[in-house]
PDB file of C-alpha atoms in Angstrom:
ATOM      1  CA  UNK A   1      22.500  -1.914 -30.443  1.00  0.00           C
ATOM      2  CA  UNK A   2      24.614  -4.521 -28.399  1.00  0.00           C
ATOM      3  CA  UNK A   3      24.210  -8.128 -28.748  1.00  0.00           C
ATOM      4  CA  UNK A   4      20.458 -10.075 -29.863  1.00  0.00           C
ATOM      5  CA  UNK A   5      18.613  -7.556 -27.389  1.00  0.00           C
ATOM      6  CA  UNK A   6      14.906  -6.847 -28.830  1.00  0.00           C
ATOM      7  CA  UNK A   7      14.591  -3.550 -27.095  1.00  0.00           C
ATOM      8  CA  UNK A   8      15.741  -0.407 -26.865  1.00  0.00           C
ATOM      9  CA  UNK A   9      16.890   1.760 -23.656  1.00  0.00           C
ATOM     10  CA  UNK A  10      17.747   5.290 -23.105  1.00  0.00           C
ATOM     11  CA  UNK A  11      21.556   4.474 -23.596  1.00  0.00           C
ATOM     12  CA  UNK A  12      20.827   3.248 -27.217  1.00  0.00           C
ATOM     13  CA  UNK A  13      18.844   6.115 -28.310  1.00  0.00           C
ATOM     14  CA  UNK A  14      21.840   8.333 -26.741  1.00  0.00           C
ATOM     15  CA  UNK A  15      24.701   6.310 -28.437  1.00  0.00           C
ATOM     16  CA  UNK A  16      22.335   6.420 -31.817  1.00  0.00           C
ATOM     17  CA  UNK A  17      21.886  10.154 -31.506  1.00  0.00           C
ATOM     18  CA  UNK A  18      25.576  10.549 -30.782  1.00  0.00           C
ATOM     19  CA  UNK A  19      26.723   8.609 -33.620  1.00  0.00           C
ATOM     20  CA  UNK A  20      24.340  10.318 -36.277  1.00  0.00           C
ATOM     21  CA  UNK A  21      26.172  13.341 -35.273  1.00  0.00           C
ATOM     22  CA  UNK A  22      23.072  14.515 -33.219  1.00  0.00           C
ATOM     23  CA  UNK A  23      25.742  15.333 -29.730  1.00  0.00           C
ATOM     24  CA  UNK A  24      23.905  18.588 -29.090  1.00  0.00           C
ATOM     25  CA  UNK A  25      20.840  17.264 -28.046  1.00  0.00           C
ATOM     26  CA  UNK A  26      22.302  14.706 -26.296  1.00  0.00           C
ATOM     27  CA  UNK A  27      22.693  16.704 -22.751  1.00  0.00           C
ATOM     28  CA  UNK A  28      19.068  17.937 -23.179  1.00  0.00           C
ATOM     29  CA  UNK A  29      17.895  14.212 -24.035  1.00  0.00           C
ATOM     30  CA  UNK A  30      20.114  13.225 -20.591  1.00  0.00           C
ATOM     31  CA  UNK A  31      18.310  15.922 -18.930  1.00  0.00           C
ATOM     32  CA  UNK A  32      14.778  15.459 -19.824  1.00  0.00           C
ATOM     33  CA  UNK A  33      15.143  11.640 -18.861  1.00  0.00           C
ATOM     34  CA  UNK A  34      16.539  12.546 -15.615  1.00  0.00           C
ATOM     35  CA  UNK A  35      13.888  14.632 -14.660  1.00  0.00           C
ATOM     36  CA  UNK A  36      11.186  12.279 -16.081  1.00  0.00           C
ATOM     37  CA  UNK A  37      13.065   9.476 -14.166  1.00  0.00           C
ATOM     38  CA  UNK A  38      12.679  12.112 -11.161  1.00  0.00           C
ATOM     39  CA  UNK A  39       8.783  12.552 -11.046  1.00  0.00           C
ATOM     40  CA  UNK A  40       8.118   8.707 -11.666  1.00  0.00           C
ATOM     41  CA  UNK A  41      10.032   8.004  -8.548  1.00  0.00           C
ATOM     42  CA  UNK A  42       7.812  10.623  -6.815  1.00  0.00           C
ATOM     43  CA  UNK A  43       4.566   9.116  -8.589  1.00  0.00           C
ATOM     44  CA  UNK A  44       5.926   5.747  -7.185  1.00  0.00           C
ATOM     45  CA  UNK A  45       6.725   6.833  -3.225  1.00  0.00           C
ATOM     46  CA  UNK A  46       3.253   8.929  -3.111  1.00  0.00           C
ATOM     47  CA  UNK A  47       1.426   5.580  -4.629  1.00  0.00           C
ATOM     48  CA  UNK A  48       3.579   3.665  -1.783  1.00  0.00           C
ATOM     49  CA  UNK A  49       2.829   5.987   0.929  1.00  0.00           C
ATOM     50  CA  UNK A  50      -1.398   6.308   0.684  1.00  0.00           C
ATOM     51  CA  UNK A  51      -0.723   2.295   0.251  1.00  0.00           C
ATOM     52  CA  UNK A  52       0.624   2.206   3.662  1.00  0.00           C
ATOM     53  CA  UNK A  53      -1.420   4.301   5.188  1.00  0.00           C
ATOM     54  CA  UNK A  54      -4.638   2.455   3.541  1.00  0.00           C
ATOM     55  CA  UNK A  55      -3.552  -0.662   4.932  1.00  0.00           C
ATOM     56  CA  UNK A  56      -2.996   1.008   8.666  1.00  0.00           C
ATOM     57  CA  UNK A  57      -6.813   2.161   8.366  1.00  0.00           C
ATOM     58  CA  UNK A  58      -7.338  -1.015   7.001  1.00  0.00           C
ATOM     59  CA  UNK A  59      -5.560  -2.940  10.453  1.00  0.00           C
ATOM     60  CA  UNK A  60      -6.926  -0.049  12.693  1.00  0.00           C
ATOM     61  CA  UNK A  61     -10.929  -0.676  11.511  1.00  0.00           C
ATOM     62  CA  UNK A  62     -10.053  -4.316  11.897  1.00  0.00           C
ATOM     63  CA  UNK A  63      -8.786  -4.305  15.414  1.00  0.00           C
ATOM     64  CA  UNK A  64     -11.682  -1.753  16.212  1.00  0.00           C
ATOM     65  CA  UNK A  65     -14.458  -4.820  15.245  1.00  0.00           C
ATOM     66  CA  UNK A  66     -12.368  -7.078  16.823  1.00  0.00           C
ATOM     67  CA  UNK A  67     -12.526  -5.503  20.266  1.00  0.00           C
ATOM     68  CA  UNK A  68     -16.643  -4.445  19.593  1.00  0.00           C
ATOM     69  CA  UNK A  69     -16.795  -8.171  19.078  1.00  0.00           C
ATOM     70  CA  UNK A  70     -15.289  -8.979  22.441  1.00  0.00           C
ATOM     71  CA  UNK A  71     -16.751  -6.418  23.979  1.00  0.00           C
ATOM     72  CA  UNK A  72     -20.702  -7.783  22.856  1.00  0.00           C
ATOM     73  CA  UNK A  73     -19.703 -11.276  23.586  1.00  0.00           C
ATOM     74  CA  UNK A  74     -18.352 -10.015  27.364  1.00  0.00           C
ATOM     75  CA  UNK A  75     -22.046  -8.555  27.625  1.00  0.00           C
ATOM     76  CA  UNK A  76     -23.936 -11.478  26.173  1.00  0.00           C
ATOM     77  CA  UNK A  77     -21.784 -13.564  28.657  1.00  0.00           C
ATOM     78  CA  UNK A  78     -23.113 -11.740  31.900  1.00  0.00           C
ATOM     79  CA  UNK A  79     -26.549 -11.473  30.745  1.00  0.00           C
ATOM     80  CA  UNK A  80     -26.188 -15.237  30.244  1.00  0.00           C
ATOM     81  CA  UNK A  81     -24.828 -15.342  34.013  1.00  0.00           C
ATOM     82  CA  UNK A  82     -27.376 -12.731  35.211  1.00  0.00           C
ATOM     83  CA  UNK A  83     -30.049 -15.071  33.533  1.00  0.00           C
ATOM     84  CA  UNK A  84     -29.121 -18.163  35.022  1.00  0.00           C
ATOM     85  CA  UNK A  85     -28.556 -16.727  38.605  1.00  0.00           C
ATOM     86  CA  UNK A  86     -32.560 -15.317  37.987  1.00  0.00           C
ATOM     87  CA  UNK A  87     -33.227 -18.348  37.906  1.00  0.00           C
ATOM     88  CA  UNK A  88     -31.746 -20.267  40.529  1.00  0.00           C
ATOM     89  CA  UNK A  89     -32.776 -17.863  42.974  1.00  0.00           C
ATOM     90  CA  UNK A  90     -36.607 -18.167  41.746  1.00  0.00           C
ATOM     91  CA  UNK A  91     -36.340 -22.323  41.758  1.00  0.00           C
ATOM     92  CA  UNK A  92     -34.882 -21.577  45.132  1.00  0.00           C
ATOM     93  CA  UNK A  93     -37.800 -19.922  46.303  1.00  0.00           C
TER      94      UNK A  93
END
């Protein structure tokens, strides 16, 4: 181990395993990490993908509400008008 570091990597155990005269399973070490390395990054991209797409339902169902909003306060504003006009015509009369 180089320098005052306090942990370990995959390079250490390698160099370790190399050095204790362990070199032939060194390429199946190298290969097992690679593939573990492999299906993390896959774990990782799915995890950042339903993320994504969570937060697009999540924006979606928000603009949705936003535009039922408008749309009741549109209708409470002409029954408002529709009201008032009611009215005038009856003090009219």
């Amino acid at each position: 181990m180089k320098g005052k570091r306090k942990t370990l990597n995959a390079g250490d155990v390698l160099s370790a395993m190399e050095e204790m005269e362990f070199q032939r399973f060194v390429p199946l070490l190298k290969d097992s990490l690679e593939a573990y390395k492999k299906g993390q990054k896959g774990k990782k991209e799915a995890s950042e993908q339903k993320r994504k797409e969570k937060d697009k339902k999540t924006d979606s169902e928000e603009n949705d509400k936003s535009r039922e909003e408008e749309n009741e306060e549109e209708e409470e504003r002409m029954e408002e008008e529709e009201t008032k006009e009611g009215e005038e015509e009856e003090a009219e009369d």
